[in-house]
Amino acid sequence: MLKPLSEKQQNPAIMPSIFSLELTDLENWLSDIKEPKFRASQVYDWLYEKRVTSYEEMSNLPKGLRDKMKETYHIEPMKELARQESSDGTIKFLFELQDGYSIETVLMRHDYGNSVCVTTQVGCRLGCTFCASTLGGLKRNLHAGEIVAQVLQVQRALDATDERVSSIVIMGIGEPFDNYEGLIKFLKVVNHDKGLNIGARHITVSTSGIVPYIYKFADEGMQINFAVSLHAPNTEIRSRLMPVNRMYPMEELMESIRYYVKKTGRRISFEYGLFGGVNDQVEHAEELADLINNIKCHVNLIPVNYVPERDYVRTPKKQIFKFLETLKKRGVNATLRREQGHDIDAACGQLRAKERQEETR
């Protein structure tokens, strides 16, 4: 089992975010300060429909209430430290948090709409050997409101062209299940019809395989899409790529996935990064097909982005298509992820590692 995070990593000494509050949390707080509960819906309207950035703009609220909120909850937008725009429309943002740490958020444009990839932690402690997010280790969890704020900040950027965020993927810096409480609260806020109103089936959570939380997530009863970063066809290769596999071996991981599929009736996605000469041969595809046999799933093949601090190389195109064809011949539902942001620092954590070296050494 992962060690519990320190108090500082779980609860940094910063002002709580107004965006961390579910509607019922806000109603309860208002009741505690002797304000009518209906004010909660008014506040939510200002936050998520009008997307204001200060309490002064909430003109239909009493000044005393606005002052009390200002004393209690943070609302100001994050500072934008850097922005990279790709020729394909992908935009990667580097934002600064209240305490000076930085996080990445990515806007991806698809034929079916705009998707935002959010971060759940400052850094990561799982140590995947191919990932820039782990450089410098874990600094702290994000509050739920700091995750919500990422989506809002991107939405404000889209407001200028009358576009909308249509889907969310929780695949940015950090392991979402290592910040489980913050993750669940975030999901409830963005899914709420008075919040950002993003449909559950337009939200995808990805984990590297924290087995106890896969069981817990299955029992939540949410209709959220679920993905597992697998990246290997057997436990030996996975342990080399992902140290988390030593704590939660593949056999235990697959058992928890079968539980999830049986409990929810939902299909699961497997994220499989192709690393040249490591896990990308035809025999690996055959082994993968055996591993996931009889699981209702989809395999998303990902040609890896080059990260200077890591030693992995990209699989040649010809080999990628051989791997994909092998899976399809075995009856596996598999696709090759469309490459986005190839001309910017596209790998997760890469922009942060470049711009904020003091955080990632």
mmCIF file of C-alpha atoms in Angstrom:
data_model
loop_
_atom_site.group_PDB
_atom_site.id
_atom_site.type_symbol
_atom_site.label_atom_id
_atom_site.label_comp_id
_atom_site.label_asym_id
_atom_site.label_seq_id
_atom_site.Cartn_x
_atom_site.Cartn_y
_atom_site.Cartn_z
ATOM 1 C CA MET A 1 0.000 0.000 0.000
ATOM 2 C CA LEU A 2 1.217 3.517 -0.767
ATOM 3 C CA LYS A 3 2.349 5.422 2.313
ATOM 4 C CA PRO A 4 -0.046 8.175 3.412
ATOM 5 C CA LEU A 5 0.970 11.636 2.262
ATOM 6 C CA SER A 6 2.313 14.055 4.826
ATOM 7 C CA GLU A 7 -0.062 16.700 6.191
ATOM 8 C CA LYS A 8 1.724 19.344 4.089
ATOM 9 C CA GLN A 9 1.310 17.290 0.908
ATOM 10 C CA GLN A 10 -2.383 16.702 1.606
ATOM 11 C CA ASN A 11 -3.312 20.085 3.076
ATOM 12 C CA PRO A 12 -0.945 22.848 1.970
ATOM 13 C CA ALA A 13 -1.102 26.098 3.926
ATOM 14 C CA ILE A 14 -3.029 28.032 1.306
ATOM 15 C CA MET A 15 -6.473 29.626 1.272
ATOM 16 C CA PRO A 16 -9.195 27.083 0.359
ATOM 17 C CA SER A 17 -10.646 27.514 -3.114
ATOM 18 C CA ILE A 18 -14.307 28.470 -3.636
ATOM 19 C CA PHE A 19 -14.247 26.009 -6.541
ATOM 20 C CA SER A 20 -13.683 23.099 -4.137
ATOM 21 C CA LEU A 21 -17.214 23.488 -2.801
ATOM 22 C CA GLU A 22 -20.002 21.282 -4.064
ATOM 23 C CA LEU A 23 -23.383 23.014 -4.095
ATOM 24 C CA THR A 24 -24.393 21.274 -0.834
ATOM 25 C CA ASP A 25 -21.073 22.326 0.783
ATOM 26 C CA LEU A 26 -21.832 25.934 -0.155
ATOM 27 C CA GLU A 27 -25.391 25.676 1.163
ATOM 28 C CA ASN A 28 -24.105 24.296 4.472
ATOM 29 C CA TRP A 29 -21.499 27.061 4.803
ATOM 30 C CA LEU A 30 -24.107 29.726 4.075
ATOM 31 C CA SER A 31 -26.396 28.190 6.678
ATOM 32 C CA ASP A 32 -23.541 28.238 9.213
ATOM 33 C CA ILE A 33 -23.052 31.996 8.701
ATOM 34 C CA LYS A 34 -26.822 32.622 8.861
ATOM 35 C CA GLU A 35 -27.293 33.323 5.150
ATOM 36 C CA PRO A 36 -30.169 31.793 3.125
ATOM 37 C CA LYS A 37 -29.325 28.600 1.228
ATOM 38 C CA PHE A 38 -30.706 29.925 -2.072
ATOM 39 C CA ARG A 39 -27.636 32.151 -2.279
ATOM 40 C CA ALA A 40 -25.629 29.015 -3.147
ATOM 41 C CA SER A 41 -27.316 28.740 -6.559
ATOM 42 C CA GLN A 42 -26.638 32.427 -7.162
ATOM 43 C CA VAL A 43 -22.951 31.965 -6.336
ATOM 44 C CA TYR A 44 -22.737 28.894 -8.595
ATOM 45 C CA ASP A 45 -24.276 30.912 -11.431
ATOM 46 C CA TRP A 46 -21.617 33.611 -11.031
ATOM 47 C CA LEU A 47 -18.825 31.033 -10.858
ATOM 48 C CA TYR A 48 -19.771 28.619 -13.624
ATOM 49 C CA GLU A 49 -22.180 30.429 -15.968
ATOM 50 C CA LYS A 50 -20.782 33.954 -15.862
ATOM 51 C CA ARG A 51 -17.280 32.756 -14.884
ATOM 52 C CA VAL A 52 -16.389 35.830 -12.850
ATOM 53 C CA THR A 53 -12.925 36.178 -11.314
ATOM 54 C CA SER A 54 -13.786 38.303 -8.251
ATOM 55 C CA TYR A 55 -16.494 38.501 -5.600
ATOM 56 C CA GLU A 56 -17.045 42.195 -6.383
ATOM 57 C CA GLU A 57 -18.680 41.136 -9.665
ATOM 58 C CA MET A 58 -21.415 39.149 -7.845
ATOM 59 C CA SER A 59 -23.730 42.160 -7.880
ATOM 60 C CA ASN A 60 -26.909 40.480 -6.620
ATOM 61 C CA LEU A 61 -25.254 39.340 -3.379
ATOM 62 C CA PRO A 62 -25.129 41.477 -0.203
ATOM 63 C CA LYS A 63 -21.781 43.216 0.302
ATOM 64 C CA GLY A 64 -21.396 41.571 3.709
ATOM 65 C CA LEU A 65 -21.625 38.121 2.142
ATOM 66 C CA ARG A 66 -19.170 39.036 -0.610
ATOM 67 C CA ASP A 67 -16.725 40.283 2.026
ATOM 68 C CA LYS A 68 -17.134 37.081 4.059
ATOM 69 C CA MET A 69 -16.456 34.926 0.988
ATOM 70 C CA LYS A 70 -13.401 37.005 0.135
ATOM 71 C CA GLU A 71 -12.022 36.432 3.655
ATOM 72 C CA THR A 72 -12.704 32.689 3.483
ATOM 73 C CA TYR A 73 -12.273 31.372 -0.070
ATOM 74 C CA HIS A 74 -9.778 32.012 -2.858
ATOM 75 C CA ILE A 75 -11.284 32.895 -6.254
ATOM 76 C CA GLU A 76 -8.536 34.633 -8.263
ATOM 77 C CA PRO A 77 -7.377 32.962 -11.505
ATOM 78 C CA MET A 78 -4.028 31.209 -11.597
ATOM 79 C CA LYS A 79 -1.137 33.148 -13.092
ATOM 80 C CA GLU A 80 -0.272 31.978 -16.601
ATOM 81 C CA LEU A 81 3.490 31.402 -16.704
ATOM 82 C CA ALA A 82 3.753 30.024 -20.227
ATOM 83 C CA ARG A 83 1.613 28.989 -23.157
ATOM 84 C CA GLN A 84 2.653 26.830 -26.099
ATOM 85 C CA GLU A 85 0.428 26.527 -29.169
ATOM 86 C CA SER A 86 0.810 23.706 -31.659
ATOM 87 C CA SER A 87 0.072 23.910 -35.367
ATOM 88 C CA ASP A 88 -2.731 21.359 -34.796
ATOM 89 C CA GLY A 89 -4.512 23.658 -32.315
ATOM 90 C CA THR A 90 -3.291 21.983 -29.131
ATOM 91 C CA ILE A 91 -2.444 24.502 -26.388
ATOM 92 C CA LYS A 92 -0.372 23.672 -23.324
ATOM 93 C CA PHE A 93 -0.609 26.056 -20.367
ATOM 94 C CA LEU A 94 1.777 26.358 -17.428
ATOM 95 C CA PHE A 95 -0.044 27.869 -14.435
ATOM 96 C CA GLU A 96 1.280 29.078 -11.091
ATOM 97 C CA LEU A 97 -0.582 28.156 -7.897
ATOM 98 C CA GLN A 98 -1.012 30.254 -4.737
ATOM 99 C CA ASP A 99 2.135 28.840 -3.134
ATOM 100 C CA GLY A 100 4.320 29.340 -6.220
ATOM 101 C CA TYR A 101 4.297 25.753 -7.501
ATOM 102 C CA SER A 102 3.423 25.200 -11.163
ATOM 103 C CA ILE A 103 1.152 22.787 -13.034
ATOM 104 C CA GLU A 104 0.340 21.970 -16.648
ATOM 105 C CA THR A 105 -3.074 21.947 -18.330
ATOM 106 C CA VAL A 106 -3.671 21.061 -21.976
ATOM 107 C CA LEU A 107 -6.425 22.009 -24.420
ATOM 108 C CA MET A 108 -6.819 19.469 -27.218
ATOM 109 C CA ARG A 109 -9.029 20.122 -30.237
ATOM 110 C CA HIS A 110 -10.874 17.213 -31.829
ATOM 111 C CA ASP A 111 -13.516 16.841 -34.533
ATOM 112 C CA TYR A 112 -16.028 16.127 -31.754
ATOM 113 C CA GLY A 113 -15.104 19.143 -29.590
ATOM 114 C CA ASN A 114 -12.578 20.611 -27.181
ATOM 115 C CA SER A 115 -11.021 18.440 -24.491
ATOM 116 C CA VAL A 116 -9.076 19.606 -21.441
ATOM 117 C CA CYS A 117 -6.425 17.444 -19.798
ATOM 118 C CA VAL A 118 -6.052 18.387 -16.130
ATOM 119 C CA THR A 119 -3.398 17.856 -13.473
ATOM 120 C CA THR A 120 -4.201 16.456 -10.009
ATOM 121 C CA GLN A 121 -0.861 16.783 -8.178
ATOM 122 C CA VAL A 122 2.237 18.982 -8.170
ATOM 123 C CA GLY A 123 4.658 16.323 -9.364
ATOM 124 C CA CYS A 124 4.215 12.591 -8.826
ATOM 125 C CA ARG A 125 5.721 9.980 -6.527
ATOM 126 C CA LEU A 126 5.152 6.836 -8.611
ATOM 127 C CA GLY A 127 8.414 7.084 -10.550
ATOM 128 C CA CYS A 128 7.355 5.757 -13.976
ATOM 129 C CA THR A 129 10.640 5.599 -15.850
ATOM 130 C CA PHE A 130 9.295 7.190 -19.053
ATOM 131 C CA CYS A 131 7.485 10.169 -17.554
ATOM 132 C CA ALA A 132 8.650 13.768 -17.015
ATOM 133 C CA SER A 133 5.940 14.297 -14.360
ATOM 134 C CA THR A 134 7.935 12.323 -11.800
ATOM 135 C CA LEU A 135 11.042 14.514 -12.083
ATOM 136 C CA GLY A 136 11.546 16.113 -8.671
ATOM 137 C CA GLY A 137 9.020 13.805 -6.993
ATOM 138 C CA LEU A 138 5.703 14.792 -5.417
ATOM 139 C CA LYS A 139 5.342 18.234 -3.856
ATOM 140 C CA ARG A 140 1.664 18.115 -2.894
ATOM 141 C CA ASN A 141 -1.902 17.231 -3.851
ATOM 142 C CA LEU A 142 -4.094 19.809 -5.515
ATOM 143 C CA HIS A 143 -7.290 20.935 -3.826
ATOM 144 C CA ALA A 144 -10.370 19.923 -5.831
ATOM 145 C CA GLY A 145 -10.878 23.613 -6.597
ATOM 146 C CA GLU A 146 -7.407 23.894 -8.108
ATOM 147 C CA ILE A 147 -8.354 21.128 -10.548
ATOM 148 C CA VAL A 148 -11.703 22.794 -11.312
ATOM 149 C CA ALA A 149 -9.885 26.114 -11.834
ATOM 150 C CA GLN A 150 -7.842 24.582 -14.664
ATOM 151 C CA VAL A 151 -10.978 23.776 -16.643
ATOM 152 C CA LEU A 152 -12.422 27.222 -15.930
ATOM 153 C CA GLN A 153 -9.235 28.965 -17.011
ATOM 154 C CA VAL A 154 -9.236 27.117 -20.339
ATOM 155 C CA GLN A 155 -12.964 27.797 -20.755
ATOM 156 C CA ARG A 156 -12.364 31.515 -20.261
ATOM 157 C CA ALA A 157 -9.762 31.367 -23.044
ATOM 158 C CA LEU A 158 -12.342 29.662 -25.289
ATOM 159 C CA ASP A 159 -15.035 32.198 -24.426
ATOM 160 C CA ALA A 160 -13.299 34.679 -26.723
ATOM 161 C CA THR A 161 -14.276 32.519 -29.724
ATOM 162 C CA ASP A 162 -17.626 31.266 -28.349
ATOM 163 C CA GLU A 163 -16.293 27.721 -27.942
ATOM 164 C CA ARG A 164 -16.957 25.302 -25.112
ATOM 165 C CA VAL A 165 -15.042 22.653 -23.207
ATOM 166 C CA SER A 166 -16.912 19.506 -24.174
ATOM 167 C CA SER A 167 -14.859 16.828 -22.413
ATOM 168 C CA ILE A 168 -12.271 16.369 -19.662
ATOM 169 C CA VAL A 169 -9.477 13.845 -19.246
ATOM 170 C CA ILE A 170 -7.717 13.455 -15.907
ATOM 171 C CA MET A 171 -4.356 12.390 -17.322
ATOM 172 C CA GLY A 172 -2.093 15.341 -16.541
ATOM 173 C CA ILE A 173 0.700 15.564 -13.960
ATOM 174 C CA GLY A 174 0.199 13.264 -10.964
ATOM 175 C CA GLU A 175 -1.660 10.050 -10.153
ATOM 176 C CA PRO A 176 -5.380 10.872 -9.759
ATOM 177 C CA PHE A 177 -6.037 8.017 -7.332
ATOM 178 C CA ASP A 178 -3.202 9.261 -5.094
ATOM 179 C CA ASN A 179 -5.423 12.326 -4.590
ATOM 180 C CA TYR A 180 -8.653 10.351 -4.410
ATOM 181 C CA GLU A 181 -10.771 12.684 -2.262
ATOM 182 C CA GLY A 182 -9.788 15.731 -4.327
ATOM 183 C CA LEU A 183 -10.516 13.800 -7.528
ATOM 184 C CA ILE A 184 -14.026 12.715 -6.480
ATOM 185 C CA LYS A 185 -14.964 16.207 -5.301
ATOM 186 C CA PHE A 186 -13.677 17.655 -8.590
ATOM 187 C CA LEU A 187 -15.752 15.165 -10.582
ATOM 188 C CA LYS A 188 -18.904 16.070 -8.670
ATOM 189 C CA VAL A 189 -18.403 19.814 -9.196
ATOM 190 C CA VAL A 190 -17.707 19.670 -12.947
ATOM 191 C CA ASN A 191 -20.497 17.131 -13.535
ATOM 192 C CA HIS A 192 -23.170 19.057 -11.567
ATOM 193 C CA ASP A 193 -25.826 20.671 -13.773
ATOM 194 C CA LYS A 194 -25.339 23.992 -11.963
ATOM 195 C CA GLY A 195 -21.549 23.599 -12.129
ATOM 196 C CA LEU A 196 -19.708 23.117 -15.404
ATOM 197 C CA ASN A 197 -22.308 20.526 -16.449
ATOM 198 C CA ILE A 198 -19.840 18.241 -18.238
ATOM 199 C CA GLY A 199 -21.593 14.896 -18.749
ATOM 200 C CA ALA A 200 -20.101 11.936 -16.880
ATOM 201 C CA ARG A 201 -19.579 10.048 -20.136
ATOM 202 C CA HIS A 202 -17.513 12.977 -21.413
ATOM 203 C CA ILE A 203 -15.047 12.646 -18.519
ATOM 204 C CA THR A 204 -12.213 10.094 -18.383
ATOM 205 C CA VAL A 205 -10.112 9.216 -15.330
ATOM 206 C CA SER A 206 -6.806 7.426 -15.825
ATOM 207 C CA THR A 207 -4.786 5.546 -13.212
ATOM 208 C CA SER A 208 -1.420 3.802 -13.260
ATOM 209 C CA GLY A 209 -2.959 1.019 -11.182
ATOM 210 C CA ILE A 210 -3.568 1.863 -7.503
ATOM 211 C CA VAL A 211 -5.521 -1.344 -6.921
ATOM 212 C CA PRO A 212 -7.465 -0.498 -3.702
ATOM 213 C CA TYR A 213 -8.841 2.651 -5.319
ATOM 214 C CA ILE A 214 -9.919 0.788 -8.453
ATOM 215 C CA TYR A 215 -12.266 -1.234 -6.236
ATOM 216 C CA LYS A 216 -13.391 1.932 -4.466
ATOM 217 C CA PHE A 217 -13.974 3.773 -7.732
ATOM 218 C CA ALA A 218 -16.026 0.864 -9.074
ATOM 219 C CA ASP A 219 -18.259 1.142 -6.005
ATOM 220 C CA GLU A 220 -18.817 4.912 -6.473
ATOM 221 C CA GLY A 221 -21.488 4.226 -9.068
ATOM 222 C CA MET A 222 -20.291 7.001 -11.388
ATOM 223 C CA GLN A 223 -20.693 6.770 -15.159
ATOM 224 C CA ILE A 224 -17.213 8.271 -15.659
ATOM 225 C CA ASN A 225 -15.013 6.683 -18.342
ATOM 226 C CA PHE A 226 -12.105 4.756 -16.852
ATOM 227 C CA ALA A 227 -8.626 4.096 -18.255
ATOM 228 C CA VAL A 228 -5.628 2.201 -16.922
ATOM 229 C CA SER A 229 -2.057 2.957 -17.972
ATOM 230 C CA LEU A 230 -0.888 -0.581 -18.663
ATOM 231 C CA HIS A 231 2.138 -0.115 -20.976
ATOM 232 C CA ALA A 232 3.282 -3.743 -20.757
ATOM 233 C CA PRO A 233 2.038 -7.253 -21.598
ATOM 234 C CA ASN A 234 3.609 -8.913 -18.548
ATOM 235 C CA THR A 235 4.613 -8.111 -15.002
ATOM 236 C CA GLU A 236 8.376 -8.177 -15.655
ATOM 237 C CA ILE A 237 8.298 -5.434 -18.303
ATOM 238 C CA ARG A 238 5.692 -3.442 -16.375
ATOM 239 C CA SER A 239 7.827 -3.443 -13.212
ATOM 240 C CA ARG A 240 10.724 -2.080 -15.254
ATOM 241 C CA LEU A 241 8.600 0.715 -16.735
ATOM 242 C CA MET A 242 6.331 1.375 -13.752
ATOM 243 C CA PRO A 243 7.583 0.765 -10.196
ATOM 244 C CA VAL A 244 3.953 0.811 -8.962
ATOM 245 C CA ASN A 245 3.720 -2.706 -10.396
ATOM 246 C CA ARG A 246 6.009 -3.958 -7.614
ATOM 247 C CA MET A 247 3.469 -2.745 -5.062
ATOM 248 C CA TYR A 248 0.383 -3.811 -7.000
ATOM 249 C CA PRO A 249 1.479 -6.675 -9.296
ATOM 250 C CA MET A 250 -0.216 -7.205 -12.615
ATOM 251 C CA GLU A 251 -2.179 -10.221 -11.399
ATOM 252 C CA GLU A 252 -3.796 -8.086 -8.660
ATOM 253 C CA LEU A 253 -4.328 -5.226 -11.106
ATOM 254 C CA MET A 254 -6.143 -7.432 -13.624
ATOM 255 C CA GLU A 255 -8.314 -8.891 -10.868
ATOM 256 C CA SER A 256 -9.382 -5.380 -9.796
ATOM 257 C CA ILE A 257 -10.124 -4.455 -13.417
ATOM 258 C CA ARG A 258 -12.336 -7.504 -13.846
ATOM 259 C CA TYR A 259 -14.172 -6.445 -10.684
ATOM 260 C CA TYR A 260 -14.635 -2.927 -12.095
ATOM 261 C CA VAL A 261 -16.043 -4.195 -15.404
ATOM 262 C CA LYS A 262 -18.364 -6.678 -13.690
ATOM 263 C CA LYS A 263 -19.585 -4.156 -11.096
ATOM 264 C CA THR A 264 -20.167 -1.254 -13.497
ATOM 265 C CA GLY A 265 -20.926 -3.048 -16.754
ATOM 266 C CA ARG A 266 -18.718 -0.451 -18.424
ATOM 267 C CA ARG A 267 -15.891 -0.923 -20.883
ATOM 268 C CA ILE A 268 -12.399 -0.057 -19.700
ATOM 269 C CA SER A 269 -9.600 1.499 -21.771
ATOM 270 C CA PHE A 270 -6.007 0.346 -21.582
ATOM 271 C CA GLU A 271 -3.371 2.965 -22.373
ATOM 272 C CA TYR A 272 -0.377 1.254 -23.956
ATOM 273 C CA GLY A 273 2.674 3.386 -24.732
ATOM 274 C CA LEU A 274 4.972 1.889 -27.352
ATOM 275 C CA PHE A 275 8.658 2.077 -26.396
ATOM 276 C CA GLY A 276 11.186 1.124 -29.055
ATOM 277 C CA GLY A 277 12.690 -2.317 -28.395
ATOM 278 C CA VAL A 278 11.014 -2.649 -24.983
ATOM 279 C CA ASN A 279 7.343 -3.611 -25.381
ATOM 280 C CA ASP A 280 6.561 -3.147 -29.067
ATOM 281 C CA GLN A 281 7.223 -6.475 -30.778
ATOM 282 C CA VAL A 282 4.625 -8.806 -32.324
ATOM 283 C CA GLU A 283 5.151 -11.298 -29.502
ATOM 284 C CA HIS A 284 4.318 -8.542 -27.010
ATOM 285 C CA ALA A 285 1.073 -7.857 -28.897
ATOM 286 C CA GLU A 286 0.204 -11.569 -28.740
ATOM 287 C CA GLU A 287 0.961 -11.617 -25.009
ATOM 288 C CA LEU A 288 -1.161 -8.509 -24.459
ATOM 289 C CA ALA A 289 -4.087 -10.093 -26.302
ATOM 290 C CA ASP A 290 -3.851 -13.121 -23.998
ATOM 291 C CA LEU A 291 -3.674 -10.917 -20.899
ATOM 292 C CA ILE A 292 -6.860 -8.954 -21.620
ATOM 293 C CA ASN A 293 -8.819 -11.813 -23.148
ATOM 294 C CA ASN A 294 -12.507 -11.776 -22.095
ATOM 295 C CA ILE A 295 -12.309 -8.265 -20.598
ATOM 296 C CA LYS A 296 -14.680 -5.699 -22.121
ATOM 297 C CA CYS A 297 -12.032 -3.195 -23.151
ATOM 298 C CA HIS A 298 -10.408 -0.969 -25.710
ATOM 299 C CA VAL A 299 -6.643 -0.606 -26.216
ATOM 300 C CA ASN A 300 -5.297 2.856 -26.991
ATOM 301 C CA LEU A 301 -1.823 2.562 -28.521
ATOM 302 C CA ILE A 302 0.384 5.605 -27.905
ATOM 303 C CA PRO A 303 3.634 6.285 -29.764
ATOM 304 C CA VAL A 304 5.722 7.808 -26.952
ATOM 305 C CA ASN A 305 6.842 11.419 -26.936
ATOM 306 C CA TYR A 306 10.578 11.876 -26.577
ATOM 307 C CA VAL A 307 11.604 13.202 -23.169
ATOM 308 C CA PRO A 308 15.243 14.411 -22.996
ATOM 309 C CA GLU A 309 15.633 13.258 -19.373
ATOM 310 C CA ARG A 310 14.531 9.702 -20.297
ATOM 311 C CA ASP A 311 16.207 7.099 -22.506
ATOM 312 C CA TYR A 312 13.282 5.657 -24.451
ATOM 313 C CA VAL A 313 12.963 5.952 -28.213
ATOM 314 C CA ARG A 314 9.885 5.945 -30.400
ATOM 315 C CA THR A 315 8.817 2.731 -32.121
ATOM 316 C CA PRO A 316 9.193 2.917 -35.934
ATOM 317 C CA LYS A 317 5.904 3.479 -37.785
ATOM 318 C CA LYS A 318 6.051 0.140 -39.564
ATOM 319 C CA GLN A 319 6.392 -1.685 -36.239
ATOM 320 C CA ILE A 320 3.529 0.322 -34.711
ATOM 321 C CA PHE A 321 1.167 -0.841 -37.458
ATOM 322 C CA LYS A 322 2.384 -4.443 -37.106
ATOM 323 C CA PHE A 323 1.566 -4.293 -33.407
ATOM 324 C CA LEU A 324 -1.879 -2.813 -34.083
ATOM 325 C CA GLU A 325 -2.656 -5.360 -36.808
ATOM 326 C CA THR A 326 -1.666 -8.242 -34.522
ATOM 327 C CA LEU A 327 -4.091 -7.063 -31.830
ATOM 328 C CA LYS A 328 -6.912 -6.673 -34.352
ATOM 329 C CA LYS A 329 -6.322 -10.163 -35.733
ATOM 330 C CA ARG A 330 -6.714 -11.448 -32.177
ATOM 331 C CA GLY A 331 -10.088 -9.701 -31.884
ATOM 332 C CA VAL A 332 -8.873 -6.862 -29.662
ATOM 333 C CA ASN A 333 -10.623 -3.506 -30.077
ATOM 334 C CA ALA A 334 -7.570 -1.288 -30.568
ATOM 335 C CA THR A 335 -6.796 2.107 -32.069
ATOM 336 C CA LEU A 336 -3.728 4.279 -32.520
ATOM 337 C CA ARG A 337 -3.992 7.564 -30.639
ATOM 338 C CA ARG A 338 -3.903 10.569 -32.941
ATOM 339 C CA GLU A 339 -0.693 12.446 -32.283
ATOM 340 C CA GLN A 340 -1.221 15.978 -30.993
ATOM 341 C CA GLY A 341 1.145 18.771 -30.010
ATOM 342 C CA HIS A 342 4.131 17.119 -31.709
ATOM 343 C CA ASP A 343 5.778 20.509 -32.291
ATOM 344 C CA ILE A 344 5.577 21.671 -28.646
ATOM 345 C CA ASP A 345 6.662 20.146 -25.296
ATOM 346 C CA ALA A 346 3.858 17.603 -25.559
ATOM 347 C CA ALA A 347 4.938 14.948 -23.059
ATOM 348 C CA CYS A 348 3.237 15.211 -19.679
ATOM 349 C CA GLY A 349 5.348 17.326 -17.323
ATOM 350 C CA GLN A 350 7.790 18.365 -20.031
ATOM 351 C CA LEU A 351 6.954 22.078 -20.147
ATOM 352 C CA ARG A 352 7.108 22.294 -16.345
ATOM 353 C CA ALA A 353 10.492 20.512 -16.345
ATOM 354 C CA LYS A 354 11.798 23.002 -18.894
ATOM 355 C CA GLU A 355 10.401 26.204 -17.373
ATOM 356 C CA ARG A 356 10.594 25.409 -13.645
ATOM 357 C CA GLN A 357 13.800 23.427 -13.219
ATOM 358 C CA GLU A 358 13.980 24.252 -9.504
ATOM 359 C CA GLU A 359 10.805 22.174 -8.979
ATOM 360 C CA THR A 360 11.871 19.156 -11.021
ATOM 361 C CA ARG A 361 15.478 18.548 -10.088
#
